[in-house]
Short mmCIF file of C-alpha atoms in Angstrom, two decimals:
data_model
loop_
_atom_site.label_atom_id
_atom_site.label_comp_id
_atom_site.label_asym_id
_atom_site.label_seq_id
_atom_site.Cartn_x
_atom_site.Cartn_y
_atom_site.Cartn_z
CA MET A 1 106.33 244.83 -6.81
CA ALA A 2 102.80 245.75 -5.73
CA ASP A 3 103.96 249.26 -4.87
CA LEU A 4 105.63 249.53 -8.28
CA GLU A 5 102.45 248.42 -10.04
CA SER A 6 100.27 250.86 -8.10
CA SER A 7 102.65 253.73 -8.87
CA ARG A 8 102.29 253.30 -12.61
CA THR A 9 100.12 255.90 -14.30
CA ILE A 10 97.09 254.38 -15.97
CA GLN A 11 96.58 256.11 -19.29
CA ALA A 12 93.05 256.52 -20.59
CA PRO A 13 92.38 255.28 -24.11
CA VAL A 14 92.67 257.91 -26.83
CA PRO A 15 89.16 259.07 -27.83
CA GLU A 16 88.10 258.18 -31.36
CA ALA A 17 87.40 261.87 -31.98
CA TRP A 18 91.06 262.71 -31.35
CA ILE A 19 92.24 259.94 -33.65
CA LYS A 20 90.00 261.43 -36.35
CA THR A 21 91.40 264.87 -35.59
CA GLU A 22 94.96 263.74 -36.17
CA LEU A 23 93.94 262.07 -39.44
CA ALA A 24 92.11 265.22 -40.55
CA ARG A 25 95.23 267.31 -39.81
CA ASN A 26 97.72 264.89 -41.38
CA ALA A 27 100.28 266.91 -43.34
CA GLN A 28 100.08 264.52 -46.29
CA ARG A 29 96.31 264.66 -46.60
CA PRO A 30 95.12 265.99 -49.98
CA HIS A 31 94.18 269.67 -49.87
CA PRO A 32 91.03 271.20 -51.41
CA MET A 33 92.99 272.20 -54.53
CA ASP A 34 94.08 268.58 -54.95
CA PHE A 35 90.42 267.57 -55.05
CA ILE A 36 89.61 270.33 -57.53
CA ASN A 37 92.45 269.26 -59.80
CA GLY A 38 91.54 265.60 -59.44
CA LEU A 39 87.77 265.87 -59.95
CA PHE A 40 87.36 268.73 -62.43
CA THR A 41 88.80 269.64 -65.81
CA ASP A 42 89.41 272.94 -67.59
CA PHE A 43 89.65 274.89 -64.33
CA SER A 44 89.81 278.62 -65.10
CA GLU A 45 90.63 280.63 -62.00
CA ILE A 46 88.85 283.84 -61.03
CA HIS A 47 90.91 286.46 -59.20
CA GLY A 48 90.09 289.44 -57.01
CA ASP A 49 87.14 290.67 -55.00
CA ARG A 50 86.72 293.92 -56.99
CA ALA A 51 87.02 295.85 -53.73
CA TYR A 52 90.46 295.39 -52.17
CA GLY A 53 92.56 292.63 -53.68
CA ASP A 54 93.10 288.93 -54.25
CA ASP A 55 93.41 286.41 -51.44
CA SER A 56 96.13 283.79 -51.78
CA ALA A 57 94.29 281.53 -49.31
CA MET A 58 91.20 281.12 -51.52
CA THR A 59 90.76 279.85 -55.06
CA CYS A 60 87.68 279.73 -57.23
CA GLY A 61 87.05 279.20 -60.89
CA MET A 62 84.81 277.80 -63.56
CA ALA A 63 85.46 274.19 -64.51
CA LEU A 64 83.88 271.11 -66.04
CA PHE A 65 82.51 268.25 -63.95
CA HIS A 66 81.97 265.26 -66.22
CA GLY A 67 81.48 267.70 -69.07
CA GLU A 68 79.06 270.01 -67.22
CA PRO A 69 80.09 273.65 -66.54
CA VAL A 70 80.29 274.29 -62.77
CA LEU A 71 82.02 276.53 -60.24
CA ALA A 72 84.67 275.05 -57.93
CA ILE A 73 85.89 276.83 -54.78
CA GLY A 74 88.43 275.81 -52.18
CA ASN A 75 90.80 277.29 -49.62
CA LEU A 76 94.53 277.00 -50.27
CA LYS A 77 96.89 275.80 -47.55
CA GLY A 78 100.29 275.29 -49.16
CA ARG A 79 102.76 272.45 -48.68
CA THR A 80 106.07 274.15 -47.90
CA LEU A 81 106.53 276.46 -44.92
CA LYS A 82 106.92 279.42 -47.26
CA GLU A 83 103.65 278.60 -49.02
CA ARG A 84 101.82 278.07 -45.74
CA VAL A 85 102.91 281.41 -44.37
CA ALA A 86 101.94 283.17 -47.63
CA ARG A 87 98.52 281.51 -47.55
CA LYS A 88 98.05 282.11 -43.81
CA PHE A 89 97.91 278.33 -43.31
CA GLY A 90 94.72 278.16 -45.36
CA SER A 91 92.77 280.77 -43.39
CA PRO A 92 91.11 283.23 -45.80
CA ASP A 93 90.91 286.98 -45.45
CA PRO A 94 87.65 288.87 -46.13
CA GLU A 95 88.86 289.34 -49.72
CA GLY A 96 88.76 285.58 -50.13
CA TYR A 97 85.16 285.34 -49.02
CA ARG A 98 84.17 288.31 -51.18
CA LYS A 99 85.96 286.76 -54.15
CA SER A 100 84.17 283.45 -53.63
CA LEU A 101 80.82 285.22 -53.35
CA ARG A 102 81.49 287.17 -56.55
CA ALA A 103 82.21 283.87 -58.29
CA MET A 104 79.08 282.25 -56.84
CA LYS A 105 76.90 285.08 -58.13
CA LEU A 106 78.46 284.59 -61.59
CA ALA A 107 77.67 280.88 -61.38
CA GLU A 108 74.10 281.68 -60.41
CA LYS A 109 73.79 284.07 -63.36
CA PHE A 110 74.79 281.33 -65.79
CA GLY A 111 72.96 278.50 -64.00
CA ARG A 112 76.08 276.59 -62.93
CA PRO A 113 76.17 274.34 -59.83
CA VAL A 114 78.58 275.37 -57.07
CA PHE A 115 81.04 272.96 -55.44
CA THR A 116 83.10 274.02 -52.41
CA PHE A 117 85.94 272.11 -50.73
CA LEU A 118 87.01 273.01 -47.20
CA ASP A 119 90.02 272.25 -45.04
CA LEU A 120 90.65 275.15 -42.67
CA ALA A 121 90.79 275.76 -38.94
CA GLY A 122 88.93 279.04 -39.41
CA ALA A 123 89.05 282.43 -41.10
CA ASN A 124 92.12 284.59 -40.62
CA PRO A 125 91.74 286.33 -37.21
CA GLY A 126 94.44 288.91 -37.88
CA ILE A 127 94.02 292.63 -37.17
CA GLY A 128 94.10 293.54 -40.87
CA ALA A 129 91.39 291.03 -41.70
CA GLU A 130 89.20 292.37 -38.90
CA GLU A 131 89.76 295.95 -40.01
CA ARG A 132 88.67 295.07 -43.55
CA GLY A 133 85.43 293.47 -42.39
CA GLN A 134 86.03 289.77 -41.77
CA GLY A 135 82.81 289.32 -39.81
CA GLU A 136 80.70 291.13 -42.39
CA ALA A 137 82.24 289.16 -45.26
CA ILE A 138 81.43 285.85 -43.57
CA ALA A 139 77.91 286.98 -42.67
CA ARG A 140 77.30 288.13 -46.25
CA ASN A 141 78.34 284.73 -47.58
CA LEU A 142 75.98 282.98 -45.15
CA LEU A 143 73.09 285.11 -46.36
CA GLU A 144 73.81 284.91 -50.07
CA MET A 145 74.62 281.20 -50.14
CA SER A 146 71.33 280.46 -48.42
CA ARG A 147 69.44 281.85 -51.40
CA LEU A 148 71.58 280.94 -54.41
CA ARG A 149 69.27 279.63 -57.12
CA VAL A 150 71.63 276.88 -58.26
CA PRO A 151 72.56 273.53 -56.65
CA THR A 152 75.30 273.86 -54.03
CA ILE A 153 77.42 271.05 -52.59
CA ALA A 154 80.04 271.58 -49.87
CA THR A 155 82.64 268.92 -49.05
CA ILE A 156 84.71 269.05 -45.86
CA THR A 157 87.92 267.20 -46.66
CA GLY A 158 89.87 267.80 -43.45
CA GLU A 159 89.11 270.43 -40.82
CA GLY A 160 85.95 272.49 -41.04
CA GLY A 161 86.48 275.18 -38.47
CA SER A 162 84.10 277.84 -37.20
CA GLY A 163 82.50 280.56 -39.35
CA GLY A 164 85.42 280.42 -41.74
CA ALA A 165 84.20 277.04 -42.95
CA LEU A 166 80.48 277.75 -42.59
CA ALA A 167 80.86 280.74 -44.93
CA LEU A 168 81.38 278.24 -47.75
CA ALA A 169 79.11 275.49 -46.46
CA VAL A 170 75.55 276.86 -46.45
CA ALA A 171 74.78 274.33 -49.15
CA ASP A 172 72.03 271.98 -50.30
CA ARG A 173 74.32 269.08 -49.47
CA VAL A 174 77.12 269.11 -46.91
CA LEU A 175 79.42 266.12 -47.32
CA MET A 176 82.22 265.05 -45.02
CA LEU A 177 85.05 262.64 -45.57
CA GLU A 178 85.04 259.88 -42.98
CA ASN A 179 88.00 261.29 -41.05
CA ALA A 180 87.08 264.97 -41.39
CA ILE A 181 85.92 267.13 -38.51
CA TYR A 182 83.42 270.03 -38.42
CA SER A 183 83.31 272.25 -35.35
CA VAL A 184 82.62 275.71 -34.00
CA ILE A 185 86.05 275.72 -32.31
CA SER A 186 89.24 273.69 -32.21
CA PRO A 187 89.64 271.16 -29.37
CA GLU A 188 92.62 273.16 -28.07
CA GLY A 189 90.54 276.34 -28.00
CA CYS A 190 87.64 274.57 -26.34
CA ALA A 191 89.88 273.07 -23.65
CA SER A 192 91.43 276.48 -22.98
CA ILE A 193 87.99 278.00 -22.42
CA MET A 194 86.28 275.16 -20.56
CA TRP A 195 89.11 273.92 -18.36
CA LYS A 196 91.73 276.67 -18.73
CA ASP A 197 94.05 273.92 -19.91
CA ALA A 198 94.80 273.31 -23.60
CA THR A 199 96.37 269.95 -22.75
CA LYS A 200 92.85 268.58 -22.23
CA LYS A 201 92.32 268.75 -25.99
CA GLN A 202 91.49 265.05 -26.25
CA GLN A 203 88.72 265.42 -23.67
CA ALA A 204 87.42 268.45 -25.58
CA ALA A 205 87.51 266.57 -28.87
CA ALA A 206 85.25 263.87 -27.47
CA ALA A 207 82.85 266.44 -25.98
CA LEU A 208 82.52 268.57 -29.12
CA LYS A 209 80.86 265.80 -31.17
CA TYR A 210 82.52 267.04 -34.35
CA THR A 211 83.39 263.86 -36.20
CA ALA A 212 81.67 263.07 -39.50
CA LYS A 213 79.50 260.45 -37.80
CA ASP A 214 78.42 262.90 -35.09
CA ALA A 215 77.84 265.73 -37.56
CA LYS A 216 75.56 263.53 -39.65
CA ALA A 217 73.62 262.42 -36.57
CA LEU A 218 73.11 266.07 -35.61
CA GLY A 219 71.99 267.00 -39.10
CA CYS A 220 75.04 269.19 -39.73
CA ALA A 221 76.22 266.89 -42.54
CA ASP A 222 74.15 265.08 -45.14
CA ASP A 223 76.54 262.32 -46.16
CA VAL A 224 79.76 260.71 -44.91
CA ILE A 225 82.17 259.61 -47.64
CA PRO A 226 84.27 256.56 -46.70
CA GLU A 227 88.04 256.79 -46.96
CA PRO A 228 90.64 254.17 -47.90
CA GLU A 229 92.27 252.33 -45.01
CA GLY A 230 94.77 254.66 -43.39
CA GLY A 231 92.95 257.78 -44.55
CA THR A 232 92.70 259.74 -47.77
CA GLN A 233 96.45 260.39 -47.70
CA ALA A 234 97.11 256.64 -47.96
CA ASP A 235 95.44 256.32 -51.38
CA PRO A 236 94.44 259.68 -52.88
CA ALA A 237 93.28 258.17 -56.18
CA ALA A 238 90.84 255.81 -54.45
CA ALA A 239 89.61 258.67 -52.25
CA MET A 240 89.02 260.86 -55.30
CA ALA A 241 86.94 258.11 -56.90
CA LEU A 242 84.77 257.81 -53.79
CA VAL A 243 84.24 261.57 -53.60
CA ASP A 244 83.47 261.75 -57.32
CA GLN A 245 80.80 259.07 -56.97
CA ARG A 246 79.03 260.90 -54.13
CA LEU A 247 79.22 264.28 -55.85
CA ARG A 248 77.60 262.89 -58.97
CA HIS A 249 74.90 261.22 -56.91
CA HIS A 250 73.98 264.36 -54.98
CA LEU A 251 74.16 266.63 -58.00
CA GLY A 252 71.78 264.28 -59.79
CA ASP A 253 69.33 264.47 -56.89
CA LEU A 254 69.44 268.26 -56.83
CA ARG A 255 69.08 268.56 -60.58
CA GLY A 256 65.64 266.94 -60.32
CA LEU A 257 64.27 269.54 -57.89
CA PRO A 258 62.39 272.72 -58.87
CA VAL A 259 64.37 275.77 -57.74
CA GLU A 260 61.80 276.91 -55.18
CA VAL A 261 61.63 273.45 -53.61
CA MET A 262 65.42 273.31 -53.46
CA LEU A 263 65.56 276.70 -51.71
CA ASP A 264 62.83 275.75 -49.23
CA ARG A 265 64.62 272.52 -48.34
CA ARG A 266 67.95 274.33 -47.90
CA TYR A 267 66.30 276.87 -45.60
CA GLU A 268 64.53 274.24 -43.51
CA LYS A 269 67.68 272.15 -43.19
CA PHE A 270 69.69 274.96 -41.64
CA ARG A 271 66.80 276.15 -39.49
CA ASN A 272 66.44 272.70 -37.95
CA MET A 273 70.11 271.81 -37.70
CA ALA A 274 71.44 270.31 -34.44
CA GLN A 275 68.21 270.73 -32.49
CA PHE A 276 67.76 268.67 -29.36
CA TYR A 277 65.25 268.56 -26.55
CA THR A 278 65.34 267.58 -22.90
CA THR A 279 62.54 266.61 -20.53
CA ALA A 280 62.27 267.34 -16.84
#
């Protein structure tokens, strides 16, 4: 009996970060477009980047938020396999980022706040996307978002992966749902690089410090929005109400700031993000 007991494999507890990861990736979790439809009215979609084409993995349009004209942007993932393939599983092409930037500049022209909703593992890494300037499109969004003269609020609803997410998240306020994650790389990718073994994804998830709680502690997120028990997918209506409350709160705060002060604070926030120091 003692030999039998000693031969049993002792399994380590599942890290909280991995539990959050599975909740963030849940197939039933509301997508960014679900939040746009649930929180805004009179959504009027804007198509095309005026350079190459329209991206089926990105949506943006003017809408009303409690009666106020705003711009809403989100990546599109699709529910069925056919939709997911057509939308590249929610990973935008450079046309998507250029389209979103075109829409943001229109919003700036008319003084409309910008709301973005993100749930993507990253930008499309395909050959065609790279040939058409994926890196430049993302870099251009980072630059232009940093100096938009209107309030900007980004909400990470599921996965916020790499530069593909950051290209829509250089905002005055970065919000994260409680079970969302925000990282420079997926845990599988990290494990493959660090340990040459993708099966160590749980260990990587814990090391990356990418949960909403960790992101807020590092200054990468400004607010963590609680979710209903079981996650947003368990009670989408209650989750929408919680998100709506926080969006109104943060928009109200930003509305009271002079434009130059708002821009200075946005700049300083991203300059000081995730700094840490060690002593000998």
